[in-house]
Amino acid sequence: MTPAQGYQHQLHQTHPTRTNHYSLRDYLQFDSQRGSITDWYDQRIALATEDFVIGLVEGLEEEVGPASALVMYKIGEEWGKRDAVVFKQHFEQEYQRELRKSALTFILEAWWWPFITLGWGNWEVDLTEQKNGFMFINIFDSVVARTLGDVGKPVCYIYAGLFAGFFTGLIQKPLSCIELQCYAMGETYCKFLVGKQDRIDAAAFWQNEGATARDIEKRLRQGELVK
Amino acid sequence: MLRQLEKLSLEADGRYASTEELEFLKNYLAAAEQRISAYEKIRDAEEKILNQVEQQLRAKSPYIFRKGNQDYSAVCRRDRKHVLRLAAAAMLFADLDALRDGFLLWYRTIIKAFKDEKVAQVTYQVLPQAVNQVLSGEEAPLMQPVMALTQSILGE
Amino acid sequence: MFRQLNHLTVVADGRYARPEELNFLRDYLASVETRISAYEKIRAEAEMMADKIQSMQKAENPRCFHLINGDRSEICRRDLVDTIRLCASAMLFSELDLLRDNFLLWYRTIVKSFNYEASSSSTYGKYLPNMMKELLTPEEQQVMQPVLALGSSILSK
């Protein structure tokens, strides 16, 4: 997304160094004269209904069949990669600090807050296995899963792609992501695994064999790969 | 207050506001002078309040602002200053929702990201007492809900 | 008031508000009791005022509500009742900018398009201010006066 011409967020202009700007009414600027909504960084925002989400997912399924999961993942991945670039600029400008010199946990909160404000859900990141090359992300209130309801399988491919793309861009190494459990499977929240390709492949294999998120998590923590 | 006012003006757009709906304006009005004076006292005693909190925190644990070899007392003070000012503004405008949505919920994630939960817990226990000391018996209750909200979100 | 309050909440976010910035709040608060009592009086009397104004206008010119395709008294009365309410609300919240931008400037174009200027002129230039004078105490008139003046300047010739 690129900043929209001629839109300037008034609160941002008044308080350029303000870092707590994530309530909906602070973060977004509703311009009734132009009929537009822009965010803190002057990017245009569009509101989408649940019908839109259903239409997107089901329409894509009708067009490309089972490949729709991959398409959604790729859309998310591309988005995440680009967002990593934009995020770096915003972060360094806002906190006057180099991204690579900042604490990872802090960077992650800074990245995800706009998503929380815009309704993509709250999250929780588990970095305890970071040294072993993987991490877990829990998403509460996924837009996609909440909208589609209980369909018995993971549905949040766009999130998985987004995480893969963003973390690839952030650490400049190829990473992938898979959704291990999903609200749309009747779980209370969605759980994602981010890591190198071999880890994700192993998790995907176990998942196909019928392993639960908890089984997969246990095996990964024990350092197991596909036998 | 601002939000309630906006809500009232929106809802009463197609009809007159009822007497009950005008109550909150009267209630706010009844304590407004105290809110303003409380705000001004906190504003003028900012340094004193911050110093006192810092002293008390150090008395509890001399190394409370250290992480490894780094001393973070300046950063912590800046943040406390920020919290105090926003809390005072929330009291002035009687707008706790804006404080929660616009600041506290975000700031909690930052505290967590830096694993500062313990310091935060002590800080927001000590802060209300330090604030109360500069306020009169009538003003302190106005600040109380704001401090309670702050403590429940940042210091749990 | 909203705009001023909003502005104050924005500036008081990055620093403490200065004493002079708190003055408008003090001024408003000092007049709120008066505003509420004026509002409640107008709320109680608005329908009656509209009827009286219309009957006086009809006495002056029986065909004054004959606009396009016949007698439009009912519609004119509805608009008058609405306008009185919006004026009262602008007085209550001390928010003249919104009244002008969101309502009066638009309504003027409607008045013009129906060639309804003469009635509008007498309503907002003469009858309504006079009736408010009868209804309100001098103190209440003081808070209502700027709204009536604004209404008159936009809706009457």
Coordinates of C-alpha atoms in Angstrom, one line a residue:
Chain A
M1 CA 0.0 0.0 0.0
T2 CA 1.2 3.5 -0.7
P3 CA 0.3 6.6 1.1
A4 CA -2.7 8.3 -0.5
Q5 CA -2.1 11.6 -2.1
G6 CA -3.1 14.6 -0.1
Y7 CA -4.2 12.7 3.0
Q8 CA -2.5 13.6 6.2
H9 CA -3.4 12.1 9.6
Q10 CA -4.1 15.1 11.8
L11 CA -3.4 13.5 15.1
H12 CA -0.2 12.1 13.7
Q13 CA 0.8 15.5 12.5
T14 CA 0.1 17.1 15.8
H15 CA 1.9 14.3 17.7
P16 CA 4.6 12.9 15.4
T17 CA 6.3 11.0 18.2
R18 CA 3.2 9.6 19.8
T19 CA 3.5 5.8 20.0
N20 CA 0.2 4.9 21.7
H21 CA -2.1 5.5 18.8
Y22 CA -3.9 2.2 18.4
S23 CA -7.5 2.9 19.5
L24 CA -9.7 2.9 16.5
R25 CA -10.5 6.5 16.7
D26 CA -6.9 7.6 17.0
Y27 CA -5.5 5.2 14.4
L28 CA -8.0 5.9 11.7
Q29 CA -9.0 9.2 10.2
F30 CA -12.5 9.3 8.9
D31 CA -12.8 12.0 6.3
S32 CA -16.5 12.4 5.5
Q33 CA -15.9 15.1 2.9
R34 CA -13.8 12.9 0.8
G35 CA -15.6 9.7 1.8
S36 CA -12.3 8.1 2.8
I37 CA -10.7 6.3 5.7
T38 CA -6.9 6.6 6.1
D39 CA -4.7 5.1 8.8
W40 CA -1.9 6.6 10.9
Y41 CA 0.5 6.4 8.0
D42 CA -1.9 8.0 5.5
Q43 CA -2.7 4.7 3.8
R44 CA -6.2 4.2 2.5
I45 CA -8.3 1.7 4.4
A46 CA -11.3 -0.1 3.3
L47 CA -13.9 -1.7 5.5
A48 CA -14.9 -5.2 4.6
T49 CA -17.9 -7.2 5.7
E50 CA -18.0 -10.8 6.7
D51 CA -19.9 -11.4 3.5
F52 CA -16.9 -10.1 1.6
V53 CA -14.6 -12.6 3.4
I54 CA -16.9 -15.5 2.6
G55 CA -17.2 -14.3 -1.0
L56 CA -13.4 -14.1 -1.3
V57 CA -12.8 -17.6 0.1
E58 CA -15.6 -19.4 -1.6
G59 CA -15.2 -17.5 -4.9
L60 CA -11.6 -18.5 -5.0
E61 CA -12.4 -22.1 -4.2
E62 CA -14.9 -22.2 -7.1
E63 CA -12.3 -20.7 -9.4
V64 CA -9.2 -22.8 -8.6
G65 CA -10.5 -25.6 -6.4
P66 CA -8.1 -27.1 -3.8
A67 CA -5.4 -24.7 -5.0
S68 CA -7.3 -21.9 -3.3
A69 CA -5.4 -22.6 0.0
L70 CA -2.1 -22.1 -1.8
V71 CA -3.3 -19.0 -3.5
M72 CA -4.5 -17.4 -0.3
Y73 CA -1.1 -18.4 1.3
K74 CA 0.8 -16.7 -1.5
I75 CA -1.3 -13.6 -1.3
G76 CA -0.6 -13.4 2.4
E77 CA 3.1 -14.1 1.8
E78 CA 3.5 -11.4 -0.8
W79 CA 1.7 -9.0 1.5
G80 CA 3.9 -9.9 4.4
K81 CA 7.1 -9.4 2.5
R82 CA 6.0 -6.0 1.4
D83 CA 4.8 -5.1 4.8
A84 CA 8.2 -6.0 6.3
V85 CA 9.8 -3.3 4.2
V86 CA 7.2 -0.7 5.0
F87 CA 7.2 -1.7 8.7
K88 CA 10.9 -1.2 8.9
Q89 CA 10.6 2.4 7.7
H90 CA 7.7 3.2 10.0
F91 CA 9.4 1.6 13.0
E92 CA 12.7 3.3 12.6
Q93 CA 11.1 6.7 12.0
E94 CA 8.7 6.3 15.0
Y95 CA 11.1 5.0 17.5
Q96 CA 14.3 6.6 16.2
R97 CA 16.0 3.3 16.6
E98 CA 17.4 0.8 14.2
L99 CA 15.2 -2.3 13.7
R100 CA 18.1 -4.8 14.1
K101 CA 19.2 -3.2 17.4
S102 CA 15.7 -3.5 19.0
A103 CA 14.3 -6.3 21.1
L104 CA 12.5 -8.8 19.0
T105 CA 9.5 -9.0 21.3
F106 CA 9.1 -5.2 21.1
I107 CA 9.4 -5.3 17.3
L108 CA 6.7 -7.9 17.1
E109 CA 4.3 -5.9 19.2
A110 CA 5.0 -2.8 17.1
W111 CA 4.3 -4.8 14.0
W112 CA 1.1 -6.4 15.0
W113 CA -0.7 -3.5 16.8
P114 CA -2.1 -2.0 13.6
F115 CA -3.5 -5.4 12.7
I116 CA -5.2 -5.6 16.1
T117 CA -6.7 -2.2 15.6
L118 CA -8.0 -3.1 12.1
G119 CA -9.6 -6.3 13.4
W120 CA -7.2 -9.1 12.5
G121 CA -7.3 -10.4 16.0
N122 CA -5.1 -10.3 19.2
W123 CA -2.1 -12.5 19.2
E124 CA 0.4 -14.2 21.5
V125 CA 3.9 -15.1 20.3
D126 CA 5.9 -18.0 21.8
L127 CA 9.6 -17.4 21.2
T128 CA 10.9 -20.1 23.6
E129 CA 12.1 -22.3 20.6
Q130 CA 13.6 -19.3 18.7
K131 CA 17.1 -20.8 19.1
N132 CA 15.9 -24.0 17.5
G133 CA 14.6 -22.2 14.4
F134 CA 10.9 -22.1 15.0
M135 CA 8.2 -20.2 16.9
F136 CA 4.5 -20.4 17.6
I137 CA 1.9 -17.7 17.1
N138 CA -1.6 -17.9 18.6
I139 CA -4.3 -15.7 17.0
F140 CA -7.5 -15.0 18.9
D141 CA -10.4 -14.0 16.8
S142 CA -9.1 -14.7 13.3
V143 CA -11.2 -12.8 10.8
V144 CA -11.3 -15.7 8.4
A145 CA -12.1 -18.5 10.9
R146 CA -14.6 -16.4 12.8
T147 CA -16.4 -15.7 9.6
L148 CA -16.4 -19.2 8.2
G149 CA -17.4 -20.8 11.4
D150 CA -16.8 -24.5 12.3
V151 CA -15.8 -26.2 9.0
G152 CA -13.5 -28.8 10.5
K153 CA -10.2 -27.8 9.0
P154 CA -7.7 -24.9 9.1
V155 CA -8.8 -22.0 7.0
C156 CA -6.5 -19.1 7.9
Y157 CA -4.1 -19.5 4.9
I158 CA -3.8 -15.8 4.4
Y159 CA -2.5 -15.4 8.0
A160 CA 0.0 -18.2 7.6
G161 CA 1.2 -16.6 4.4
L162 CA 1.4 -13.2 6.1
F163 CA 3.5 -14.5 8.9
A164 CA 5.8 -16.4 6.5
G165 CA 6.3 -13.4 4.3
F166 CA 6.8 -10.9 7.1
F167 CA 9.3 -13.0 9.1
T168 CA 11.2 -13.9 5.9
G169 CA 11.4 -10.1 5.2
L170 CA 12.3 -9.3 8.8
I171 CA 15.2 -11.7 9.3
Q172 CA 16.1 -12.0 5.6
K173 CA 16.0 -15.8 5.6
P174 CA 13.3 -17.9 3.9
L175 CA 10.7 -19.0 6.4
S176 CA 7.4 -20.8 6.0
C177 CA 4.3 -21.1 8.2
I178 CA 1.5 -23.5 8.8
E179 CA -1.6 -23.3 10.8
L180 CA -1.6 -26.2 13.3
Q181 CA -5.0 -25.6 14.8
C182 CA -7.8 -23.4 13.9
Y183 CA -10.9 -21.8 15.4
A184 CA -12.7 -23.2 12.4
M185 CA -11.9 -26.7 13.7
G186 CA -13.7 -26.0 16.9
E187 CA -10.6 -24.9 18.8
T188 CA -10.8 -21.7 20.9
Y189 CA -8.0 -20.1 19.0
C190 CA -5.7 -20.5 15.9
K191 CA -2.1 -21.7 16.3
F192 CA 0.6 -21.2 13.7
L193 CA 4.1 -22.5 13.4
V194 CA 6.7 -20.3 11.8
G195 CA 10.0 -21.9 10.9
K196 CA 12.4 -23.2 8.2
Q197 CA 10.9 -25.2 5.4
D198 CA 12.0 -28.6 6.8
R199 CA 10.1 -28.0 10.1
I200 CA 7.0 -26.9 8.3
D201 CA 7.2 -29.9 6.0
A202 CA 7.5 -32.2 9.0
A203 CA 4.5 -30.5 10.7
A204 CA 2.4 -30.7 7.5
F205 CA 3.3 -34.4 7.2
W206 CA 2.3 -35.1 10.8
Q207 CA -0.9 -33.1 10.3
N208 CA -1.8 -35.2 7.3
E209 CA -1.3 -38.3 9.3
G210 CA -3.9 -37.0 11.8
A211 CA -1.6 -35.5 14.5
T212 CA -3.1 -32.8 16.7
A213 CA -1.4 -29.4 17.2
R214 CA -0.3 -30.6 20.6
D215 CA 1.3 -33.8 19.2
I216 CA 3.1 -31.7 16.6
E217 CA 4.3 -29.1 19.1
K218 CA 5.6 -31.9 21.4
R219 CA 7.5 -33.6 18.6
L220 CA 9.0 -30.3 17.4
R221 CA 10.1 -29.3 20.9
Q222 CA 11.7 -32.7 21.3
G223 CA 13.7 -31.9 18.1
E224 CA 12.1 -34.6 16.0
L225 CA 11.9 -34.3 12.3
V226 CA 10.2 -36.7 9.8
K227 CA 11.5 -40.2 10.3
Chain B
M1 CA -17.3 12.9 28.8
L2 CA -16.4 13.8 25.3
R3 CA -17.7 10.5 24.0
Q4 CA -20.8 10.7 26.1
L5 CA -21.4 14.2 24.8
E6 CA -20.9 13.1 21.2
K7 CA -23.1 10.1 21.7
L8 CA -25.8 12.3 23.2
S9 CA -25.6 14.8 20.4
L10 CA -25.8 12.0 17.9
E11 CA -28.7 10.1 19.5
A12 CA -30.6 13.3 20.2
D13 CA -30.3 14.4 16.6
G14 CA -33.8 13.3 15.6
R15 CA -35.4 14.1 18.9
Y16 CA -34.9 16.0 22.1
A17 CA -32.6 14.6 24.8
S18 CA -34.5 13.4 27.7
T19 CA -34.1 14.7 31.2
E20 CA -32.3 11.5 32.2
E21 CA -29.9 11.8 29.3
L22 CA -28.9 15.2 30.5
E23 CA -28.1 13.9 33.9
F24 CA -24.5 12.9 33.1
L25 CA -23.9 16.5 32.1
K26 CA -25.2 17.7 35.4
N27 CA -23.1 15.1 37.2
Y28 CA -20.0 16.0 35.4
L29 CA -20.7 19.6 36.1
A30 CA -21.1 19.0 39.8
A31 CA -17.5 17.8 40.0
A32 CA -15.9 19.7 37.2
E33 CA -14.2 22.4 39.3
Q34 CA -12.6 19.7 41.4
R35 CA -11.5 17.8 38.3
I36 CA -9.8 20.9 37.0
S37 CA -8.1 21.7 40.3
A38 CA -7.0 18.1 40.7
Y39 CA -5.6 18.2 37.2
E40 CA -3.7 21.4 37.9
K41 CA -2.3 20.0 41.1
I42 CA -1.0 16.9 39.4
R43 CA 0.4 19.0 36.6
D44 CA 2.2 21.3 39.1
A45 CA 3.4 18.4 41.3
E46 CA 4.5 16.1 38.5
E47 CA 8.2 16.1 39.4
K48 CA 7.5 15.6 43.1
I49 CA 5.1 12.7 42.4
L50 CA 7.6 11.0 40.1
N51 CA 10.5 11.5 42.6
Q52 CA 8.5 10.0 45.3
V53 CA 7.5 7.0 43.3
E54 CA 11.1 6.5 42.3
Q55 CA 12.3 6.7 45.9
Q56 CA 9.8 4.2 47.1
L57 CA 10.6 1.8 44.3
R58 CA 14.3 2.0 45.1
A59 CA 13.6 1.5 48.8
K60 CA 11.9 -1.7 47.9
S61 CA 14.6 -2.9 45.7
P62 CA 17.8 -0.9 45.0
Y63 CA 18.4 -2.5 41.6
I64 CA 14.9 -2.3 40.4
F65 CA 15.8 -0.3 37.3
R66 CA 18.8 -2.4 36.3
K67 CA 18.8 -5.0 33.7
G68 CA 22.2 -6.7 33.4
N69 CA 24.7 -3.8 33.2
Q70 CA 22.2 -1.3 32.0
D71 CA 20.4 1.3 34.1
Y72 CA 16.9 2.0 32.8
S73 CA 15.8 4.5 35.4
A74 CA 15.6 7.4 32.9
V75 CA 13.4 5.4 30.5
C76 CA 11.2 4.2 33.3
R77 CA 10.8 7.7 34.6
R78 CA 9.8 8.9 31.1
D79 CA 7.2 6.2 30.9
R80 CA 5.8 6.9 34.4
K81 CA 5.6 10.6 33.5
H82 CA 3.6 9.6 30.4
V83 CA 1.2 7.4 32.4
L84 CA 0.7 10.1 35.0
R85 CA -0.2 12.7 32.4
L86 CA -2.5 10.5 30.5
A87 CA -4.2 9.4 33.7
A88 CA -4.7 13.0 34.8
A89 CA -6.2 13.9 31.4
A90 CA -8.6 10.9 31.6
M91 CA -9.7 12.1 35.0
L92 CA -10.2 15.7 33.7
F93 CA -12.3 14.5 30.8
A94 CA -13.9 11.7 32.7
D95 CA -13.0 9.4 29.9
L96 CA -11.6 6.1 31.0
D97 CA -12.5 4.3 27.8
A98 CA -10.1 6.5 25.8
L99 CA -7.4 5.9 28.3
R100 CA -7.9 2.1 28.1
D101 CA -8.2 1.8 24.3
G102 CA -5.8 4.6 23.4
F103 CA -3.0 3.8 25.8
L104 CA -3.2 1.2 28.5
L105 CA -3.9 -1.9 26.4
W106 CA -1.1 -1.0 24.1
Y107 CA 1.3 -0.2 26.9
R108 CA 0.6 -3.5 28.6
T109 CA 1.9 -5.3 25.6
I110 CA 5.1 -3.2 25.6
I111 CA 5.6 -4.0 29.3
K112 CA 5.2 -7.7 28.5
A113 CA 7.6 -7.4 25.5
F114 CA 10.3 -6.1 27.8
K115 CA 9.4 -8.5 30.6
D116 CA 8.8 -5.5 32.9
E117 CA 5.7 -6.9 34.6
K118 CA 7.2 -7.0 38.1
V119 CA 8.4 -3.4 38.1
A120 CA 5.1 -2.3 36.6
Q121 CA 3.2 -4.2 39.3
V122 CA 5.1 -2.3 42.1
T123 CA 5.0 1.0 40.3
Y124 CA 1.2 1.1 39.8
Q125 CA 0.8 0.1 43.4
V126 CA 2.9 3.0 44.7
L127 CA 1.7 5.6 42.2
P128 CA -1.9 6.1 43.5
Q129 CA -0.6 6.9 47.0
A130 CA 1.9 9.4 45.7
V131 CA -0.8 11.1 43.6
N132 CA -3.3 11.1 46.5
Q133 CA -0.8 13.1 48.6
V134 CA -1.1 16.1 46.4
L135 CA -4.9 16.0 46.2
S136 CA -7.6 17.1 48.6
G137 CA -10.1 14.7 50.1
E138 CA -12.6 15.7 47.5
E139 CA -10.3 15.4 44.6
A140 CA -8.7 12.1 45.4
P141 CA -11.9 10.1 44.7
L142 CA -12.0 11.5 41.1
M143 CA -8.6 10.1 40.4
Q144 CA -9.3 6.8 42.1
P145 CA -11.1 5.0 39.3
V146 CA -8.4 6.1 36.8
M147 CA -5.7 4.7 39.1
A148 CA -7.6 1.5 39.7
L149 CA -8.0 1.0 35.9
T150 CA -4.3 1.7 35.4
Q151 CA -3.3 -0.7 38.1
S152 CA -5.6 -3.5 36.9
I153 CA -4.3 -3.3 33.3
L154 CA -0.6 -2.5 33.9
G155 CA 0.1 -4.0 37.2
E156 CA -1.8 -7.3 37.3
Chain C
M1 CA -17.6 22.8 22.4
F2 CA -17.0 19.4 20.8
R3 CA -14.3 20.8 18.6
Q4 CA -12.8 22.7 21.4
L5 CA -12.9 19.7 23.7
N6 CA -11.6 17.5 21.0
H7 CA -8.8 19.9 20.4
L8 CA -8.0 20.1 24.1
T9 CA -7.9 16.3 24.4
V10 CA -5.5 16.2 21.5
V11 CA -3.1 18.9 22.9
A12 CA -3.3 17.5 26.4
D13 CA -2.1 14.2 25.1
G14 CA 1.4 15.2 24.4
R15 CA 1.7 17.7 27.4
Y16 CA -0.4 19.1 30.2
A17 CA -3.0 21.6 29.2
R18 CA -2.2 25.2 30.2
P19 CA -4.5 27.2 32.5
E20 CA -5.7 29.4 29.6
E21 CA -6.6 26.3 27.6
L22 CA -8.8 25.1 30.4
N23 CA -10.8 28.4 30.4
F24 CA -13.3 27.5 27.7
L25 CA -14.2 24.4 29.8
R26 CA -14.7 26.6 32.9
D27 CA -16.8 29.1 30.8
Y28 CA -18.9 26.3 29.4
L29 CA -19.4 24.7 32.8
A30 CA -20.4 28.0 34.3
S31 CA -23.2 28.2 31.8
V32 CA -24.3 24.6 31.6
E33 CA -27.1 24.9 34.2
T34 CA -28.6 27.8 32.2
R35 CA -28.2 25.9 29.0
I36 CA -29.9 22.8 30.3
S37 CA -32.8 24.8 31.7
A38 CA -33.2 26.7 28.4
Y39 CA -33.1 23.4 26.5
E40 CA -35.8 21.9 28.7
K41 CA -38.1 24.9 28.2
I42 CA -37.7 24.8 24.5
R43 CA -38.2 21.1 24.5
A44 CA -41.5 21.6 26.3
E45 CA -42.7 24.5 24.1
A46 CA -41.4 23.8 20.6
E47 CA -44.6 22.4 19.1
M48 CA -46.6 25.3 20.5
M49 CA -44.1 27.8 19.2
A50 CA -44.3 26.3 15.7
D51 CA -48.1 26.5 15.7
K52 CA -48.1 30.1 16.9
I53 CA -45.5 31.2 14.3
Q54 CA -47.5 29.5 11.5
S55 CA -50.7 31.1 12.5
M56 CA -49.1 34.5 12.7
Q57 CA -47.7 34.0 9.3
K58 CA -51.0 32.8 7.9
A59 CA -52.6 35.9 9.4
E60 CA -50.2 38.1 7.4
N61 CA -50.5 36.1 4.2
P62 CA -53.0 33.3 4.0
R63 CA -51.2 31.8 1.0
C64 CA -47.7 31.9 2.4
F65 CA -47.4 28.1 2.6
H66 CA -48.7 27.6 -0.9
L67 CA -45.6 26.5 -2.6
I68 CA -45.3 24.1 -5.5
N69 CA -48.6 22.1 -5.9
G70 CA -50.6 23.6 -3.1
D71 CA -50.6 24.0 0.6
R72 CA -47.4 22.8 2.2
S73 CA -48.1 24.0 5.8
E74 CA -47.5 20.5 7.3
I75 CA -44.1 20.1 5.7
C76 CA -43.1 23.6 6.6
R77 CA -44.2 23.0 10.2
R78 CA -42.2 19.8 10.4
D79 CA -39.1 21.6 9.2
L80 CA -39.6 24.4 11.7
V81 CA -40.0 21.9 14.5
D82 CA -36.7 20.3 13.4
T83 CA -34.9 23.5 13.1
I84 CA -35.9 24.7 16.6
R85 CA -34.7 21.4 18.0
L86 CA -31.3 21.6 16.2
C87 CA -30.9 25.2 17.4
A88 CA -31.7 24.1 21.0
S89 CA -29.2 21.3 20.7
A90 CA -26.5 23.6 19.3
M91 CA -27.1 25.9 22.3
L92 CA -26.9 23.1 24.7
F93 CA -23.6 21.9 23.4
S94 CA -22.3 25.3 22.5
E95 CA -21.6 24.0 19.0
L96 CA -22.5 26.5 16.4
D97 CA -20.0 25.3 13.8
L98 CA -21.7 22.0 13.4
L99 CA -25.1 23.6 13.2
R100 CA -24.0 25.8 10.4
D101 CA -22.0 23.2 8.5
N102 CA -24.3 20.2 9.0
F103 CA -27.6 21.9 8.8
L104 CA -28.2 25.6 8.2
L105 CA -26.1 25.9 5.0
W106 CA -27.9 22.9 3.5
Y107 CA -31.3 24.0 4.6
R108 CA -30.8 27.4 3.1
T109 CA -30.5 25.8 -0.3
I110 CA -33.7 23.9 0.3
V111 CA -35.5 27.1 1.3
K112 CA -34.3 28.9 -1.9
S113 CA -35.2 26.0 -4.2
F114 CA -38.8 26.2 -3.0
N115 CA -38.9 30.0 -3.1
Y116 CA -39.7 29.9 0.5
E117 CA -37.5 32.8 1.5
A118 CA -40.2 35.2 2.6
S119 CA -41.6 32.9 5.2
S120 CA -38.2 31.8 6.3
S121 CA -37.2 35.4 6.7
S122 CA -40.0 36.2 9.0
T123 CA -39.7 33.0 11.0
Y124 CA -36.0 33.2 11.7
G125 CA -35.6 37.0 11.5
K126 CA -38.6 38.0 13.6
Y127 CA -41.0 35.4 15.1
L128 CA -38.7 32.8 16.5
P129 CA -36.3 35.3 18.2
N130 CA -39.3 37.1 19.7
M131 CA -40.9 34.0 21.0
M132 CA -37.7 32.9 22.6
K133 CA -37.5 36.2 24.3
E134 CA -40.9 35.5 25.9
L135 CA -40.0 32.0 26.8
L136 CA -36.6 32.4 28.3
T137 CA -35.1 34.3 31.2
P138 CA -32.5 37.0 30.3
E139 CA -29.7 34.6 31.4
E140 CA -31.1 31.8 29.2
Q141 CA -31.5 34.3 26.3
Q142 CA -27.9 35.1 26.5
V143 CA -26.9 31.5 25.7
M144 CA -29.6 31.1 23.0
Q145 CA -28.9 34.5 21.3
P146 CA -25.8 33.5 19.3
V147 CA -27.7 30.5 17.9
L148 CA -30.7 32.6 16.9
A149 CA -28.4 35.2 15.3
L150 CA -26.7 32.6 13.3
G151 CA -30.0 31.0 12.2
S152 CA -31.3 34.4 11.2
S153 CA -28.2 35.4 9.3
I154 CA -28.3 32.3 7.2
L155 CA -32.1 31.6 6.8
S156 CA -33.4 35.2 6.6
K157 CA -32.6 37.8 4.0

